[in-house]
PDB file of C-alpha atoms and ligand atoms in Angstrom:
ATOM      1  CA  UNK A   1      92.756 181.667  69.245  1.00  0.00           C
ATOM      2  CA  UNK A   2      90.802 185.160  68.335  1.00  0.00           C
ATOM      3  CA  UNK A   3      90.052 187.035  70.839  1.00  0.00           C
ATOM      4  CA  UNK A   4      86.368 186.455  70.499  1.00  0.00           C
ATOM      5  CA  UNK A   5      83.456 186.763  73.732  1.00  0.00           C
ATOM      6  CA  UNK A   6      79.981 186.158  73.699  1.00  0.00           C
ATOM      7  CA  UNK A   7      77.997 187.911  75.534  1.00  0.00           C
ATOM      8  CA  UNK A   8      74.506 185.098  75.089  1.00  0.00           C
ATOM      9  CA  UNK A   9      74.598 181.969  75.418  1.00  0.00           C
ATOM     10  CA  UNK A  10      72.300 179.015  76.945  1.00  0.00           C
ATOM     11  CA  UNK A  11      72.560 176.173  79.128  1.00  0.00           C
ATOM     12  CA  UNK A  12      70.698 174.201  77.754  1.00  0.00           C
ATOM     13  CA  UNK A  13      70.048 171.889  81.156  1.00  0.00           C
ATOM     14  CA  UNK A  14      71.696 171.096  84.285  1.00  0.00           C
ATOM     15  CA  UNK A  15      73.616 168.265  83.012  1.00  0.00           C
ATOM     16  CA  UNK A  16      76.353 169.478  80.975  1.00  0.00           C
ATOM     17  CA  UNK A  17      79.418 169.301  82.061  1.00  0.00           C
ATOM     18  CA  UNK A  18      82.521 171.541  82.174  1.00  0.00           C
ATOM     19  CA  UNK A  19      84.511 170.094  80.322  1.00  0.00           C
ATOM     20  CA  UNK A  20      82.353 170.022  77.109  1.00  0.00           C
ATOM     21  CA  UNK A  21      81.230 173.756  77.980  1.00  0.00           C
ATOM     22  CA  UNK A  22      84.660 174.468  76.732  1.00  0.00           C
ATOM     23  CA  UNK A  23      85.897 171.730  73.943  1.00  0.00           C
ATOM     24  CA  UNK A  24      82.636 173.020  72.371  1.00  0.00           C
ATOM     25  CA  UNK A  25      84.140 176.847  73.035  1.00  0.00           C
ATOM     26  CA  UNK A  26      87.127 175.714  71.874  1.00  0.00           C
ATOM     27  CA  UNK A  27      86.136 174.043  68.173  1.00  0.00           C
ATOM     28  CA  UNK A  28      83.200 177.073  67.216  1.00  0.00           C
ATOM     29  CA  UNK A  29      85.914 179.771  68.478  1.00  0.00           C
ATOM     30  CA  UNK A  30      85.043 181.823  71.405  1.00  0.00           C
ATOM     31  CA  UNK A  31      87.111 182.407  74.455  1.00  0.00           C
ATOM     32  CA  UNK A  32      85.114 184.022  77.095  1.00  0.00           C
ATOM     33  CA  UNK A  33      81.039 183.615  77.587  1.00  0.00           C
ATOM     34  CA  UNK A  34      78.440 184.122  79.413  1.00  0.00           C
ATOM     35  CA  UNK A  35      75.655 181.666  79.970  1.00  0.00           C
ATOM     36  CA  UNK A  36      72.829 182.561  81.698  1.00  0.00           C
ATOM     37  CA  UNK A  37      70.943 179.742  84.449  1.00  0.00           C
ATOM     38  CA  UNK A  38      68.828 176.991  82.670  1.00  0.00           C
ATOM     39  CA  UNK A  39      65.638 178.001  82.824  1.00  0.00           C
ATOM     40  CA  UNK A  40      63.154 176.221  82.133  1.00  0.00           C
ATOM     41  CA  UNK A  41      65.734 173.287  81.690  1.00  0.00           C
ATOM     42  CA  UNK A  42      65.222 170.790  78.952  1.00  0.00           C
ATOM     43  CA  UNK A  43      62.862 168.792  80.538  1.00  0.00           C
ATOM     44  CA  UNK A  44      60.255 171.557  81.515  1.00  0.00           C
ATOM     45  CA  UNK A  45      60.792 173.460  78.053  1.00  0.00           C
ATOM     46  CA  UNK A  46      58.780 169.590  76.266  1.00  0.00           C
ATOM     47  CA  UNK A  47      56.668 169.722  79.637  1.00  0.00           C
ATOM     48  CA  UNK A  48      55.453 173.670  78.489  1.00  0.00           C
ATOM     49  CA  UNK A  49      55.127 172.525  74.401  1.00  0.00           C
ATOM     50  CA  UNK A  50      52.298 170.255  75.129  1.00  0.00           C
ATOM     51  CA  UNK A  51      50.947 173.513  78.195  1.00  0.00           C
ATOM     52  CA  UNK A  52      48.146 175.352  76.060  1.00  0.00           C
ATOM     53  CA  UNK A  53      49.673 178.384  74.656  1.00  0.00           C
ATOM     54  CA  UNK A  54      47.610 180.389  77.387  1.00  0.00           C
ATOM     55  CA  UNK A  55      49.059 178.962  80.299  1.00  0.00           C
ATOM     56  CA  UNK A  56      52.778 178.912  79.494  1.00  0.00           C
ATOM     57  CA  UNK A  57      53.822 182.444  80.526  1.00  0.00           C
ATOM     58  CA  UNK A  58      52.016 180.426  84.546  1.00  0.00           C
ATOM     59  CA  UNK A  59      54.196 178.015  83.550  1.00  0.00           C
ATOM     60  CA  UNK A  60      57.267 179.611  82.997  1.00  0.00           C
ATOM     61  CA  UNK A  61      57.204 181.293  86.219  1.00  0.00           C
ATOM     62  CA  UNK A  62      55.999 178.487  87.798  1.00  0.00           C
ATOM     63  CA  UNK A  63      59.367 176.444  86.999  1.00  0.00           C
ATOM     64  CA  UNK A  64      61.347 179.480  88.106  1.00  0.00           C
ATOM     65  CA  UNK A  65      59.663 179.039  91.816  1.00  0.00           C
ATOM     66  CA  UNK A  66      60.370 175.594  91.725  1.00  0.00           C
ATOM     67  CA  UNK A  67      64.268 175.006  90.188  1.00  0.00           C
ATOM     68  CA  UNK A  68      65.758 178.797  89.877  1.00  0.00           C
ATOM     69  CA  UNK A  69      67.848 178.460  92.643  1.00  0.00           C
ATOM     70  CA  UNK A  70      69.084 175.229  91.745  1.00  0.00           C
ATOM     71  CA  UNK A  71      69.512 176.740  87.931  1.00  0.00           C
ATOM     72  CA  UNK A  72      71.376 179.473  89.376  1.00  0.00           C
ATOM     73  CA  UNK A  73      73.384 176.754  91.659  1.00  0.00           C
ATOM     74  CA  UNK A  74      74.342 175.088  88.626  1.00  0.00           C
ATOM     75  CA  UNK A  75      75.631 177.402  86.386  1.00  0.00           C
ATOM     76  CA  UNK A  76      77.695 179.173  89.414  1.00  0.00           C
ATOM     77  CA  UNK A  77      79.685 175.596  89.276  1.00  0.00           C
ATOM     78  CA  UNK A  78      79.356 175.651  86.054  1.00  0.00           C
ATOM     79  CA  UNK A  79      81.322 178.642  86.226  1.00  0.00           C
ATOM     80  CA  UNK A  80      83.513 178.613  89.045  1.00  0.00           C
ATOM     81  CA  UNK A  81      85.636 175.526  87.277  1.00  0.00           C
ATOM     82  CA  UNK A  82      86.196 177.372  83.862  1.00  0.00           C
ATOM     83  CA  UNK A  83      87.057 181.028  85.292  1.00  0.00           C
ATOM     84  CA  UNK A  84      88.736 182.667  83.087  1.00  0.00           C
ATOM     85  CA  UNK A  85      86.299 181.040  80.263  1.00  0.00           C
ATOM     86  CA  UNK A  86      82.502 181.216  81.236  1.00  0.00           C
ATOM     87  CA  UNK A  87      80.711 184.626  82.646  1.00  0.00           C
ATOM     88  CA  UNK A  88      78.069 182.563  85.319  1.00  0.00           C
ATOM     89  CA  UNK A  89      74.058 184.845  84.444  1.00  0.00           C
ATOM     90  CA  UNK A  90      71.177 184.446  87.095  1.00  0.00           C
ATOM     91  CA  UNK A  91      67.945 183.641  86.742  1.00  0.00           C
ATOM     92  CA  UNK A  92      65.042 185.519  88.266  1.00  0.00           C
ATOM     93  CA  UNK A  93      61.526 186.054  87.548  1.00  0.00           C
ATOM     94  CA  UNK A  94      61.484 189.973  87.844  1.00  0.00           C
ATOM     95  CA  UNK A  95      57.793 190.006  88.815  1.00  0.00           C
ATOM     96  CA  UNK A  96      58.535 187.609  92.391  1.00  0.00           C
ATOM     97  CA  UNK A  97      59.210 188.834  96.113  1.00  0.00           C
ATOM     98  CA  UNK A  98      61.628 186.479  96.500  1.00  0.00           C
ATOM     99  CA  UNK A  99      63.518 188.092  93.705  1.00  0.00           C
ATOM    100  CA  UNK A 100      66.411 189.899  95.602  1.00  0.00           C
ATOM    101  CA  UNK A 101      67.249 187.688  97.902  1.00  0.00           C
ATOM    102  CA  UNK A 102      68.086 185.257  95.333  1.00  0.00           C
ATOM    103  CA  UNK A 103      69.570 187.354  92.464  1.00  0.00           C
ATOM    104  CA  UNK A 104      72.231 188.207  95.319  1.00  0.00           C
ATOM    105  CA  UNK A 105      72.034 184.738  96.691  1.00  0.00           C
ATOM    106  CA  UNK A 106      73.536 183.219  92.709  1.00  0.00           C
ATOM    107  CA  UNK A 107      76.386 186.321  93.203  1.00  0.00           C
ATOM    108  CA  UNK A 108      77.474 185.280  96.319  1.00  0.00           C
ATOM    109  CA  UNK A 109      77.478 181.763  94.588  1.00  0.00           C
ATOM    110  CA  UNK A 110      79.980 183.452  92.077  1.00  0.00           C
ATOM    111  CA  UNK A 111      77.135 184.766  89.610  1.00  0.00           C
ATOM    112  CA  UNK A 112      78.147 188.247  88.110  1.00  0.00           C
ATOM    113  CA  UNK A 113      75.242 188.914  85.750  1.00  0.00           C
ATOM    114  CA  UNK A 114      71.059 188.824  85.171  1.00  0.00           C
ATOM    115  CA  UNK A 115      69.754 188.076  82.708  1.00  0.00           C
ATOM    116  CA  UNK A 116      65.095 188.572  82.404  1.00  0.00           C
ATOM    117  CA  UNK A 117      62.406 187.570  80.661  1.00  0.00           C
ATOM    118  CA  UNK A 118      59.307 189.759  81.511  1.00  0.00           C
ATOM    119  CA  UNK A 119      56.673 186.191  81.450  1.00  0.00           C
ATOM    120  CA  UNK A 120      53.583 187.980  81.041  1.00  0.00           C
ATOM    121  CA  UNK A 121      54.278 191.581  82.567  1.00  0.00           C
ATOM    122  CA  UNK A 122      56.060 194.838  81.271  1.00  0.00           C
ATOM    123  CA  UNK A 123      58.979 195.091  82.182  1.00  0.00           C
ATOM    124  CA  UNK A 124      58.313 198.813  84.004  1.00  0.00           C
ATOM    125  CA  UNK A 125      55.571 196.906  85.941  1.00  0.00           C
ATOM    126  CA  UNK A 126      56.716 198.338  89.085  1.00  0.00           C
ATOM    127  CA  UNK A 127      57.309 194.787  90.655  1.00  0.00           C
ATOM    128  CA  UNK A 128      60.094 194.982  88.867  1.00  0.00           C
ATOM    129  CA  UNK A 129      61.179 198.012  91.423  1.00  0.00           C
ATOM    130  CA  UNK A 130      62.898 196.186  94.155  1.00  0.00           C
ATOM    131  CA  UNK A 131      64.988 193.184  91.494  1.00  0.00           C
ATOM    132  CA  UNK A 132      66.189 196.659  89.455  1.00  0.00           C
ATOM    133  CA  UNK A 133      67.159 197.995  92.767  1.00  0.00           C
ATOM    134  CA  UNK A 134      68.943 195.597  94.129  1.00  0.00           C
ATOM    135  CA  UNK A 135      70.503 194.755  91.336  1.00  0.00           C
ATOM    136  CA  UNK A 136      72.042 198.408  91.452  1.00  0.00           C
ATOM    137  CA  UNK A 137      72.858 198.108  95.146  1.00  0.00           C
ATOM    138  CA  UNK A 138      75.073 195.075  94.369  1.00  0.00           C
ATOM    139  CA  UNK A 139      77.039 196.121  90.940  1.00  0.00           C
ATOM    140  CA  UNK A 140      75.429 194.055  88.333  1.00  0.00           C
ATOM    141  CA  UNK A 141      74.507 194.543  85.102  1.00  0.00           C
ATOM    142  CA  UNK A 142      70.966 192.698  83.246  1.00  0.00           C
ATOM    143  CA  UNK A 143      70.902 190.845  80.082  1.00  0.00           C
ATOM    144  CA  UNK A 144      67.266 192.393  79.081  1.00  0.00           C
ATOM    145  CA  UNK A 145      65.930 189.830  76.243  1.00  0.00           C
ATOM    146  CA  UNK A 146      63.841 191.837  73.674  1.00  0.00           C
ATOM    147  CA  UNK A 147      62.497 191.451  70.673  1.00  0.00           C
ATOM    148  CA  UNK A 148      59.656 189.067  69.249  1.00  0.00           C
ATOM    149  CA  UNK A 149      58.880 185.571  70.519  1.00  0.00           C
ATOM    150  CA  UNK A 150      56.965 183.740  68.033  1.00  0.00           C
ATOM    151  CA  UNK A 151      55.876 181.191  70.532  1.00  0.00           C
ATOM    152  CA  UNK A 152      53.012 182.226  71.817  1.00  0.00           C
ATOM    153  CA  UNK A 153      53.702 184.514  74.186  1.00  0.00           C
ATOM    154  CA  UNK A 154      53.705 187.667  74.150  1.00  0.00           C
ATOM    155  CA  UNK A 155      56.132 189.844  73.065  1.00  0.00           C
ATOM    156  CA  UNK A 156      54.691 193.248  72.965  1.00  0.00           C
ATOM    157  CA  UNK A 157      56.675 193.095  76.843  1.00  0.00           C
ATOM    158  CA  UNK A 158      59.430 193.097  74.980  1.00  0.00           C
ATOM    159  CA  UNK A 159      59.075 195.326  72.524  1.00  0.00           C
ATOM    160  CA  UNK A 160      62.478 197.967  73.035  1.00  0.00           C
ATOM    161  CA  UNK A 161      62.132 201.434  74.327  1.00  0.00           C
ATOM    162  CA  UNK A 162      60.057 199.021  76.935  1.00  0.00           C
ATOM    163  CA  UNK A 163      62.938 199.246  79.166  1.00  0.00           C
ATOM    164  CA  UNK A 164      63.227 202.754  78.086  1.00  0.00           C
ATOM    165  CA  UNK A 165      62.346 202.300  82.404  1.00  0.00           C
ATOM    166  CA  UNK A 166      65.793 201.529  83.731  1.00  0.00           C
ATOM    167  CA  UNK A 167      67.250 205.349  83.567  1.00  0.00           C
ATOM    168  CA  UNK A 168      65.506 205.442  87.342  1.00  0.00           C
ATOM    169  CA  UNK A 169      68.919 203.047  88.086  1.00  0.00           C
ATOM    170  CA  UNK A 170      71.310 205.515  86.264  1.00  0.00           C
ATOM    171  CA  UNK A 171      74.393 202.953  87.448  1.00  0.00           C
ATOM    172  CA  UNK A 172      72.751 200.089  86.185  1.00  0.00           C
ATOM    173  CA  UNK A 173      73.789 198.791  82.778  1.00  0.00           C
ATOM    174  CA  UNK A 174      71.898 197.266  81.199  1.00  0.00           C
ATOM    175  CA  UNK A 175      72.020 195.416  77.397  1.00  0.00           C
ATOM    176  CA  UNK A 176      69.437 195.236  75.173  1.00  0.00           C
ATOM    177  CA  UNK A 177      68.676 190.849  72.962  1.00  0.00           C
ATOM    178  CA  UNK A 178      68.300 190.683  69.466  1.00  0.00           C
ATOM    179  CA  UNK A 179      69.060 194.668  68.904  1.00  0.00           C
ATOM    180  CA  UNK A 180      65.059 194.213  69.563  1.00  0.00           C
ATOM    181  CA  UNK A 181      64.699 192.093  66.534  1.00  0.00           C
ATOM    182  CA  UNK A 182      62.477 193.338  63.915  1.00  0.00           C
ATOM    183  CA  UNK A 183      63.023 196.528  66.181  1.00  0.00           C
ATOM    184  CA  UNK A 184      65.989 197.191  65.045  1.00  0.00           C
ATOM    185  CA  UNK A 185      65.706 201.131  64.736  1.00  0.00           C
ATOM    186  CA  UNK A 186      63.862 201.062  68.221  1.00  0.00           C
ATOM    187  CA  UNK A 187      66.442 199.509  70.136  1.00  0.00           C
ATOM    188  CA  UNK A 188      69.298 201.697  68.292  1.00  0.00           C
ATOM    189  CA  UNK A 189      67.315 204.828  69.473  1.00  0.00           C
ATOM    190  CA  UNK A 190      66.553 203.377  73.065  1.00  0.00           C
ATOM    191  CA  UNK A 191      70.190 203.376  73.091  1.00  0.00           C
ATOM    192  CA  UNK A 192      71.452 206.338  71.257  1.00  0.00           C
ATOM    193  CA  UNK A 193      69.340 208.636  73.384  1.00  0.00           C
ATOM    194  CA  UNK A 194      70.909 207.166  76.837  1.00  0.00           C
ATOM    195  CA  UNK A 195      75.048 207.511  75.064  1.00  0.00           C
ATOM    196  CA  UNK A 196      74.583 210.249  73.123  1.00  0.00           C
ATOM    197  CA  UNK A 197      71.851 212.917  74.040  1.00  0.00           C
ATOM    198  CA  UNK A 198      72.382 211.769  78.409  1.00  0.00           C
ATOM    199  CA  UNK A 199      75.841 210.651  78.176  1.00  0.00           C
ATOM    200  CA  UNK A 200      75.409 208.022  80.296  1.00  0.00           C
ATOM    201  CA  UNK A 201      76.950 204.706  79.698  1.00  0.00           C
ATOM    202  CA  UNK A 202      73.659 202.199  80.723  1.00  0.00           C
ATOM    203  CA  UNK A 203      72.003 200.743  77.821  1.00  0.00           C
ATOM    204  CA  UNK A 204      73.495 198.319  75.593  1.00  0.00           C
ATOM    205  CA  UNK A 205      72.907 196.297  71.946  1.00  0.00           C
ATOM    206  CA  UNK A 206      73.797 192.922  71.498  1.00  0.00           C
ATOM    207  CA  UNK A 207      73.998 191.913  68.271  1.00  0.00           C
ATOM    208  CA  UNK A 208      72.878 187.548  68.420  1.00  0.00           C
ATOM    209  CA  UNK A 209      69.851 185.802  65.987  1.00  0.00           C
ATOM    210  CA  UNK A 210      67.054 185.948  65.085  1.00  0.00           C
ATOM    211  CA  UNK A 211      66.754 188.638  62.414  1.00  0.00           C
ATOM    212  CA  UNK A 212      67.539 187.127  58.922  1.00  0.00           C
ATOM    213  CA  UNK A 213      71.276 187.924  57.716  1.00  0.00           C
ATOM    214  CA  UNK A 214      70.060 191.151  55.439  1.00  0.00           C
ATOM    215  CA  UNK A 215      68.670 192.742  58.115  1.00  0.00           C
ATOM    216  CA  UNK A 216      71.247 191.944  60.341  1.00  0.00           C
ATOM    217  CA  UNK A 217      74.028 193.435  57.955  1.00  0.00           C
ATOM    218  CA  UNK A 218      71.324 196.397  58.094  1.00  0.00           C
ATOM    219  CA  UNK A 219      69.901 197.038  61.479  1.00  0.00           C
ATOM    220  CA  UNK A 220      74.382 196.790  61.681  1.00  0.00           C
ATOM    221  CA  UNK A 221      75.693 199.034  59.638  1.00  0.00           C
ATOM    222  CA  UNK A 222      72.990 202.040  61.730  1.00  0.00           C
ATOM    223  CA  UNK A 223      74.219 200.944  64.468  1.00  0.00           C
ATOM    224  CA  UNK A 224      77.557 201.452  63.711  1.00  0.00           C
ATOM    225  CA  UNK A 225      76.751 205.212  61.891  1.00  0.00           C
ATOM    226  CA  UNK A 226      74.696 205.989  64.425  1.00  0.00           C
ATOM    227  CA  UNK A 227      75.699 204.981  68.789  1.00  0.00           C
ATOM    228  CA  UNK A 228      79.255 205.039  70.494  1.00  0.00           C
ATOM    229  CA  UNK A 229      81.310 202.029  70.189  1.00  0.00           C
ATOM    230  CA  UNK A 230      80.878 200.782  73.242  1.00  0.00           C
ATOM    231  CA  UNK A 231      77.232 200.788  72.764  1.00  0.00           C
ATOM    232  CA  UNK A 232      76.881 196.841  70.653  1.00  0.00           C
ATOM    233  CA  UNK A 233      78.985 193.497  71.931  1.00  0.00           C
ATOM    234  CA  UNK A 234      78.383 190.342  70.021  1.00  0.00           C
ATOM    235  CA  UNK A 235      76.504 187.135  70.536  1.00  0.00           C
ATOM    236  CA  UNK A 236      74.949 183.744  69.918  1.00  0.00           C
ATOM    237  CA  UNK A 237      72.555 182.816  71.507  1.00  0.00           C
ATOM    238  CA  UNK A 238      73.511 179.401  71.617  1.00  0.00           C
ATOM    239  CA  UNK A 239      73.917 176.287  74.048  1.00  0.00           C
ATOM    240  CA  UNK A 240      75.255 174.742  76.436  1.00  0.00           C
ATOM    241  CA  UNK A 241      77.613 172.489  73.207  1.00  0.00           C
ATOM    242  CA  UNK A 242      76.625 172.618  69.355  1.00  0.00           C
ATOM    243  CA  UNK A 243      78.081 174.131  66.313  1.00  0.00           C
ATOM    244  CA  UNK A 244      74.992 176.879  66.830  1.00  0.00           C
ATOM    245  CA  UNK A 245      77.723 179.743  68.029  1.00  0.00           C
ATOM    246  CA  UNK A 246      80.648 178.769  65.256  1.00  0.00           C
ATOM    247  CA  UNK A 247      77.924 179.044  61.848  1.00  0.00           C
ATOM    248  CA  UNK A 248      77.034 182.482  63.967  1.00  0.00           C
ATOM    249  CA  UNK A 249      80.354 183.584  64.268  1.00  0.00           C
ATOM    250  CA  UNK A 250      81.118 183.132  60.821  1.00  0.00           C
ATOM    251  CA  UNK A 251      78.033 185.202  59.752  1.00  0.00           C
ATOM    252  CA  UNK A 252      78.915 187.998  61.939  1.00  0.00           C
ATOM    253  CA  UNK A 253      82.140 187.815  60.623  1.00  0.00           C
ATOM    254  CA  UNK A 254      80.743 188.069  56.665  1.00  0.00           C
ATOM    255  CA  UNK A 255      78.535 190.930  58.095  1.00  0.00           C
ATOM    256  CA  UNK A 256      81.855 193.077  59.325  1.00  0.00           C
ATOM    257  CA  UNK A 257      83.240 192.142  55.768  1.00  0.00           C
ATOM    258  CA  UNK A 258      80.730 193.223  53.737  1.00  0.00           C
ATOM    259  CA  UNK A 259      80.202 196.988  55.805  1.00  0.00           C
ATOM    260  CA  UNK A 260      84.563 197.122  55.816  1.00  0.00           C
ATOM    261  CA  UNK A 261      84.393 197.162  60.186  1.00  0.00           C
ATOM    262  CA  UNK A 262      87.226 198.625  61.145  1.00  0.00           C
ATOM    263  CA  UNK A 263      89.820 196.111  63.826  1.00  0.00           C
ATOM    264  CA  UNK A 264      89.566 197.889  66.018  1.00  0.00           C
ATOM    265  CA  UNK A 265      86.121 197.935  66.512  1.00  0.00           C
ATOM    266  CA  UNK A 266      85.379 195.509  65.850  1.00  0.00           C
ATOM    267  CA  UNK A 267      88.013 194.356  68.817  1.00  0.00           C
ATOM    268  CA  UNK A 268      85.921 196.044  70.221  1.00  0.00           C
ATOM    269  CA  UNK A 269      83.085 194.465  69.271  1.00  0.00           C
ATOM    270  CA  UNK A 270      84.129 191.435  69.721  1.00  0.00           C
ATOM    271  CA  UNK A 271      85.741 191.153  73.010  1.00  0.00           C
ATOM    272  CA  UNK A 272      86.609 194.435  75.129  1.00  0.00           C
ATOM    273  CA  UNK A 273      82.570 195.929  75.545  1.00  0.00           C
ATOM    274  CA  UNK A 274      81.877 192.484  76.547  1.00  0.00           C
ATOM    275  CA  UNK A 275      84.982 192.567  79.042  1.00  0.00           C
ATOM    276  CA  UNK A 276      84.419 196.224  80.182  1.00  0.00           C
ATOM    277  CA  UNK A 277      80.688 195.419  80.836  1.00  0.00           C
ATOM    278  CA  UNK A 278      81.072 192.733  82.633  1.00  0.00           C
ATOM    279  CA  UNK A 279      83.602 194.280  84.934  1.00  0.00           C
ATOM    280  CA  UNK A 280      86.307 191.712  83.997  1.00  0.00           C
ATOM    281  CA  UNK A 281      90.012 193.106  82.934  1.00  0.00           C
ATOM    282  CA  UNK A 282      90.497 194.289  80.097  1.00  0.00           C
TER     283      UNK A 282
HETATM  284 ZN1   ZN B   1      68.350 184.073  74.442  1.00  0.00          ZN
END
């Protein structure tokens, strides 16, 4: 199997076993992956669809307060059963006063990182600061959603430049997902200001879709041309089981072939950068 690290996979629910997940990874050609705690769960996603749009964000927050701990426990257990294949990412509601304690609890259970999604607030909202401080104190990297949503929630909370606030905690390592699509230039500039000018390895970008293939090719080219080679990290946005990971990997190979990306750089983006980011042995 090739050295492929998928840094962005969602646990669909709390029902799949670690054996089922690893079988799916094997068939998709994925050697290691980060898995995000299932928030919301599959049932909750259905409930959200039935809610009026204006109630959905608050609904997500209430789901976290009800089942967030259980979701973090589930993903920590799955990862503990397959330590050489799966890295667990906890999910917290960043403005919840309970979030810093829940992060610490989830890390003690075995989670290695944190996934955040701004539920109707900007990432620079001061109510988020205690959680960022806790993550920095514990040395826990954060994967942030960045980019468009398209489901009646407000995409503006996830524009890449809004995440410049993380520079207040220079030891905090973060990934902005989806190269911030459709604000890919903004994402590349945000990461570039950090790495090229401030010379700190703090803001990384993951190459996860949404964007259409042409758009991804252009953004990948700009990112490779402009950014230091440790910034980009491969991801699929795949689910616990299914064929999406394999499909996105084939698309990524296609883009790299078209752009004539060197084997050395591919290895960094597919493997080494993620291993370093998540603090694993390289
Ligand atoms: Zn995602």
